[in-house]
PDB file of C-alpha atoms in Angstrom:
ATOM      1  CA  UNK W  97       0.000   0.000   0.000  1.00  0.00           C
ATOM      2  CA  UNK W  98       1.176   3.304  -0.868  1.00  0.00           C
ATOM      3  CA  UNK W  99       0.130   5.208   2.114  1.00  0.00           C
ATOM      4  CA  UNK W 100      -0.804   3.201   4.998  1.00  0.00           C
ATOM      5  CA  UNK W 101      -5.173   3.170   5.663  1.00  0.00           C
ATOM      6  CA  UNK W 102      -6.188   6.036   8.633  1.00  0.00           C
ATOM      7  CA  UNK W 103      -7.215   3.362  11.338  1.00  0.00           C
ATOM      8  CA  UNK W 104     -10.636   2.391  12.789  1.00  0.00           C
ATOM      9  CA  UNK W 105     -13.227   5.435  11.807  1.00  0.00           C
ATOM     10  CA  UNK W 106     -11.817   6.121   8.832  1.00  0.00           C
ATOM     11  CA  UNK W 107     -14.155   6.213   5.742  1.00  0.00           C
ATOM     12  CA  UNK W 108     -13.799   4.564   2.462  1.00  0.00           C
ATOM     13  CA  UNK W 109     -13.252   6.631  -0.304  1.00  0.00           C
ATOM     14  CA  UNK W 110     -15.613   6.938  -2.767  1.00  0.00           C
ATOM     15  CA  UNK W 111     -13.083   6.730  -5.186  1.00  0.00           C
ATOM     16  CA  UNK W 112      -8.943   6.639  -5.231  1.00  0.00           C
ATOM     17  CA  UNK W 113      -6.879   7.053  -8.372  1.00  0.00           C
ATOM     18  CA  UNK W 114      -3.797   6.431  -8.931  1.00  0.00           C
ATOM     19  CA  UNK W 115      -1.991   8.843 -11.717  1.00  0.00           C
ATOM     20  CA  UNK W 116       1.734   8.650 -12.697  1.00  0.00           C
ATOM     21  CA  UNK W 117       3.804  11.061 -14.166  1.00  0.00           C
ATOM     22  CA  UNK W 118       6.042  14.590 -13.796  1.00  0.00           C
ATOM     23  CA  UNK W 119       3.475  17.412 -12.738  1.00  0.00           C
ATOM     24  CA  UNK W 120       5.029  20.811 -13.895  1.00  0.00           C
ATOM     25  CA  UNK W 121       5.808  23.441 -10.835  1.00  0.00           C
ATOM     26  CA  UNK W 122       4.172  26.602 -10.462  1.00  0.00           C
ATOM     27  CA  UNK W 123       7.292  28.299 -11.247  1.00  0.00           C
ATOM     28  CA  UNK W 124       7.757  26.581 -14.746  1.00  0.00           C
ATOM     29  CA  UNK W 125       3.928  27.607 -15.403  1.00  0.00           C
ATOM     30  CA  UNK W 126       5.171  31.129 -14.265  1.00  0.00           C
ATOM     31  CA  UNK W 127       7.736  31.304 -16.896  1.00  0.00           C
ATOM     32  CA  UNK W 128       5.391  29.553 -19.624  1.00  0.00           C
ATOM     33  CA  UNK W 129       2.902  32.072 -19.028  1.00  0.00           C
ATOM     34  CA  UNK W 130       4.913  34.582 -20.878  1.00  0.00           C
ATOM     35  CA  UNK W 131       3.977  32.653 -24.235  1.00  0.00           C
ATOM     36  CA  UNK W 132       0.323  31.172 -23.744  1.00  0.00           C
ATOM     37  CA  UNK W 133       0.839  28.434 -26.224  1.00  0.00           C
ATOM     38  CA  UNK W 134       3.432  26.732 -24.924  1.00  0.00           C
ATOM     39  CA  UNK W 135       2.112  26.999 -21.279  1.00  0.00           C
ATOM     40  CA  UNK W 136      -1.761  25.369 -22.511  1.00  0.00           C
ATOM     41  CA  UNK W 137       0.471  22.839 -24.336  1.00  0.00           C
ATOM     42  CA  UNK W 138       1.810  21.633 -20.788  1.00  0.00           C
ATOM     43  CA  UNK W 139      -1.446  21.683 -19.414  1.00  0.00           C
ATOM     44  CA  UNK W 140      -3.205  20.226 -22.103  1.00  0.00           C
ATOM     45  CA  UNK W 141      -0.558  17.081 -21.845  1.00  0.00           C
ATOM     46  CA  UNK W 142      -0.163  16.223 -18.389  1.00  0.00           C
ATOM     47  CA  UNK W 143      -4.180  16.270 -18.120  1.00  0.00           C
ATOM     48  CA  UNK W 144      -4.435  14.302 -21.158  1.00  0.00           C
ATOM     49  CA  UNK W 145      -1.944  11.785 -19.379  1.00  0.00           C
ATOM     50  CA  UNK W 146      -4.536  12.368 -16.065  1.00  0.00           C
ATOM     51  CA  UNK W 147      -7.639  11.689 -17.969  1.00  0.00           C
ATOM     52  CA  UNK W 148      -6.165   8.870 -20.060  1.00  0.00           C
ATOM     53  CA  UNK W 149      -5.014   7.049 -16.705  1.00  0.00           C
ATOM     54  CA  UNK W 150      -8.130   7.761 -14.863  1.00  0.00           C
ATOM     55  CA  UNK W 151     -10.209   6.062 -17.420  1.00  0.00           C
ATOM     56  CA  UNK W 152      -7.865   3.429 -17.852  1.00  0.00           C
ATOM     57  CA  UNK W 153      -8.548   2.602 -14.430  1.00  0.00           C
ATOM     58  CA  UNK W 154     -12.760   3.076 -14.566  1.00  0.00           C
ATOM     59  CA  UNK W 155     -13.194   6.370 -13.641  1.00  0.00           C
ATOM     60  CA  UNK W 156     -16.617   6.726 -12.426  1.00  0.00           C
ATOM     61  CA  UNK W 157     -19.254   9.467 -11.542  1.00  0.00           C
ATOM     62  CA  UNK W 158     -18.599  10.359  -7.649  1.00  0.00           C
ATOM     63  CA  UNK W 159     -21.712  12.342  -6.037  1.00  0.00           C
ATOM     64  CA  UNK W 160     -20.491  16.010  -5.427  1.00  0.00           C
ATOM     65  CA  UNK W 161     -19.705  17.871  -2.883  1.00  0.00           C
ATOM     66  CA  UNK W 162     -16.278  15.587  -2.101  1.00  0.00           C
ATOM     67  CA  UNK W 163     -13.517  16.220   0.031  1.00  0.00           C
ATOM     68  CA  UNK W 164     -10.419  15.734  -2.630  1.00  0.00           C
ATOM     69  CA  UNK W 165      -7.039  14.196  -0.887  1.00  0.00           C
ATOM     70  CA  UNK W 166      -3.527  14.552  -2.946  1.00  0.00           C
ATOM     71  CA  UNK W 167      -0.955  11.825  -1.765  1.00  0.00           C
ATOM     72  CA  UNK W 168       1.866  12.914  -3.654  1.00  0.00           C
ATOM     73  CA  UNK W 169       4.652  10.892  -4.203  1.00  0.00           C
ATOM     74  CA  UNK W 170       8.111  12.731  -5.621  1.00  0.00           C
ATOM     75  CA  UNK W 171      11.588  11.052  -6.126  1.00  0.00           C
ATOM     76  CA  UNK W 172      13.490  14.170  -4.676  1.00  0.00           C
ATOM     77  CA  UNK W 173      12.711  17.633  -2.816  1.00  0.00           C
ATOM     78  CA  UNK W 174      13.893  19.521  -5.676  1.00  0.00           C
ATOM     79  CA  UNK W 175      10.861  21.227  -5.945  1.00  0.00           C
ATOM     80  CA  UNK W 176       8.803  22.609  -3.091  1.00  0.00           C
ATOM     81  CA  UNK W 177       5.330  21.381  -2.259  1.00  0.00           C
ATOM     82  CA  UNK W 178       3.804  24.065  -2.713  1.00  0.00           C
ATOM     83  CA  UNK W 179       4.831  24.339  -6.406  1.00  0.00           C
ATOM     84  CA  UNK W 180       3.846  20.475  -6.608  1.00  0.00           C
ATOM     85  CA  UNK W 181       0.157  21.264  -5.354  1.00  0.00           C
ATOM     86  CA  UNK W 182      -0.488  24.249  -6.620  1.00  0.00           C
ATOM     87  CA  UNK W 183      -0.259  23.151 -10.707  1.00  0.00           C
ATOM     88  CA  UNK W 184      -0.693  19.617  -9.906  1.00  0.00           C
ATOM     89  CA  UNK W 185      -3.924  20.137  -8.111  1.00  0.00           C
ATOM     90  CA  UNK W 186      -5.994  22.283 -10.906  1.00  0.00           C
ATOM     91  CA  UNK W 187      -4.662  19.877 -13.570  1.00  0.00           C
ATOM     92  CA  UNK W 188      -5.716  16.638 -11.738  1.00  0.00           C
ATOM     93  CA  UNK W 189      -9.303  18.103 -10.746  1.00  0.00           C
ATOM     94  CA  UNK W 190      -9.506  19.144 -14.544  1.00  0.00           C
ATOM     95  CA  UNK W 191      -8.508  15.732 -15.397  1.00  0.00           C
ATOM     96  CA  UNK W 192     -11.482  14.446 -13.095  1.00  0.00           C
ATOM     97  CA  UNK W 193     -13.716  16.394 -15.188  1.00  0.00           C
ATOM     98  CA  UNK W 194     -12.351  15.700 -18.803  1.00  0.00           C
ATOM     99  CA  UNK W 195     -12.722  11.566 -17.401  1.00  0.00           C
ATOM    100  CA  UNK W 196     -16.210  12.772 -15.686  1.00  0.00           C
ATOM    101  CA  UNK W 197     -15.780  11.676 -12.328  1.00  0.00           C
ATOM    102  CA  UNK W 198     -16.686  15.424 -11.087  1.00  0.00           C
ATOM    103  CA  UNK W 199     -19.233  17.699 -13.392  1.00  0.00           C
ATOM    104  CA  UNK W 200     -16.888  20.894 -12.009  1.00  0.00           C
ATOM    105  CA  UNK W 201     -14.137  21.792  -9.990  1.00  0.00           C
ATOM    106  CA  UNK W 202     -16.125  24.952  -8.041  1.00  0.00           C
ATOM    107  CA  UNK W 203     -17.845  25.183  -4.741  1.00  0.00           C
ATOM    108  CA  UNK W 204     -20.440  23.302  -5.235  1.00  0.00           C
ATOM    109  CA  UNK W 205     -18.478  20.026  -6.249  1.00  0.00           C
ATOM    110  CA  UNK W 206     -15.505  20.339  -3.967  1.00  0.00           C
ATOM    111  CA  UNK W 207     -15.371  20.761  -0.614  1.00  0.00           C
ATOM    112  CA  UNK W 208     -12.355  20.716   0.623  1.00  0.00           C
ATOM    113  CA  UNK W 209      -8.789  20.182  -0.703  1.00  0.00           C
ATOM    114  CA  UNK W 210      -5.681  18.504   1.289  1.00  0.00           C
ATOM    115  CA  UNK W 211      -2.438  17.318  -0.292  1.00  0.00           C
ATOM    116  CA  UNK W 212      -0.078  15.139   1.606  1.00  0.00           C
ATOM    117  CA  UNK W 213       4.162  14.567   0.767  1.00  0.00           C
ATOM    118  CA  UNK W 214       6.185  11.840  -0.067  1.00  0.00           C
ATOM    119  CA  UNK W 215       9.572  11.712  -0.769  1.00  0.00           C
ATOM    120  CA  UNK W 216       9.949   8.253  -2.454  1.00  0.00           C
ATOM    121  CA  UNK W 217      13.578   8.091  -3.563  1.00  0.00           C
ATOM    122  CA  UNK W 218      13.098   5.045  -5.782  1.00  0.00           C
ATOM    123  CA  UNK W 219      10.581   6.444  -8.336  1.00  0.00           C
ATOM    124  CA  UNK W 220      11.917   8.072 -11.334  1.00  0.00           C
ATOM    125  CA  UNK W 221       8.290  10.320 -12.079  1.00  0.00           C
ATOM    126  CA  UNK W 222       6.085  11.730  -9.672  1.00  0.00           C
ATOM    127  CA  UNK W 223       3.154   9.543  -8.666  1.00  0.00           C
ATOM    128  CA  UNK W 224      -0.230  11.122  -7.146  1.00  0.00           C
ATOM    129  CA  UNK W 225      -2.478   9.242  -5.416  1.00  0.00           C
ATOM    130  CA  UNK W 226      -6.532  10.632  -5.208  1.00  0.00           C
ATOM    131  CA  UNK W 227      -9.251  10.000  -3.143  1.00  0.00           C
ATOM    132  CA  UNK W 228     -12.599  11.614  -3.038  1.00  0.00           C
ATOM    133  CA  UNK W 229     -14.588  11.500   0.174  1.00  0.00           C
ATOM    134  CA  UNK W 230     -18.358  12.695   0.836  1.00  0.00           C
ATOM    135  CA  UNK W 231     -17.848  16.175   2.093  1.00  0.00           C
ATOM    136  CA  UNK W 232     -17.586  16.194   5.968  1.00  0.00           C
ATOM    137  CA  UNK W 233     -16.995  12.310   5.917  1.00  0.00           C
ATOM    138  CA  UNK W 234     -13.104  12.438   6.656  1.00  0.00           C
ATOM    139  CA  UNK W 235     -11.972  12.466  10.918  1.00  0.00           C
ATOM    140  CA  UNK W 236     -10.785  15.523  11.941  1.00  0.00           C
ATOM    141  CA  UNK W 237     -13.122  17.501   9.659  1.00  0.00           C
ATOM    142  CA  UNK W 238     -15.479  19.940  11.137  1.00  0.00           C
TER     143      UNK W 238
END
């Protein structure tokens, strides 16, 4: 198991993904942003990746609102987390939508939002594990 499960009282997910693959930082979108094509051509390829690899593994319709979890896995801390999340989350919740598994990524469909770190020295690409939860349904939540 990738991360271990949260114990006794911990829900089941409605749904977990696993996606694979190098999520560009927000820095590198930064810089890309001075020529739009080439910084919708990232995005447009590592959520084609997502969607591809969430429907590859059955992507399903999830009843909104959800609380989203981000395990992410990275081979070295190179890059800070928050330049991880911050890219990495809006193209995996677009992803989500392009495989339909969420009809949006606004208020009404997500909840809440919490990424957890990995450093995982043996992988060569970053690896991102999701789970979707009924809003309110994780412990700790109020």
């Amino acid at each position: 198991m990738i991360f271990p499960p949260g114990g006794e009282g911990t829900p089941t997910p409605l749904a977990a993904y696993l996606i694979n693959g190098d999520v560009p930082s927000v820095n590198r979108m930064l810089t890309a942003a001075k020529n739009p094509r080439v910084r919708n051509s990232i995005k447009r390829n590592v959520e084609q990746s997502a969607a591809m690899q969430l429907l590859a593994q059955r992507a399903a319709p999830v009843e909104c609102p959800v609380d989203v979890v981000f395990y992410w896995m990275i081979p070295n801390r190179r890059r800070d987390p928050d330049n991880i999340a911050g890219t990495g989350s809006k193209i995996y919740l677009d992803a989500l939508q392009v495989a339909g598994v969420i009809p949006n990524d606004g208020w009404s469909e997500i909840a809440s939002i919490t990424h957890t770190f990995q450093i995982k020295r043996d992988l060569k690409i970053d690896r991102c594990r999701i789970e979707l939860y009924p809003a309110g349904s994780r412990v700790g939540d109020d």
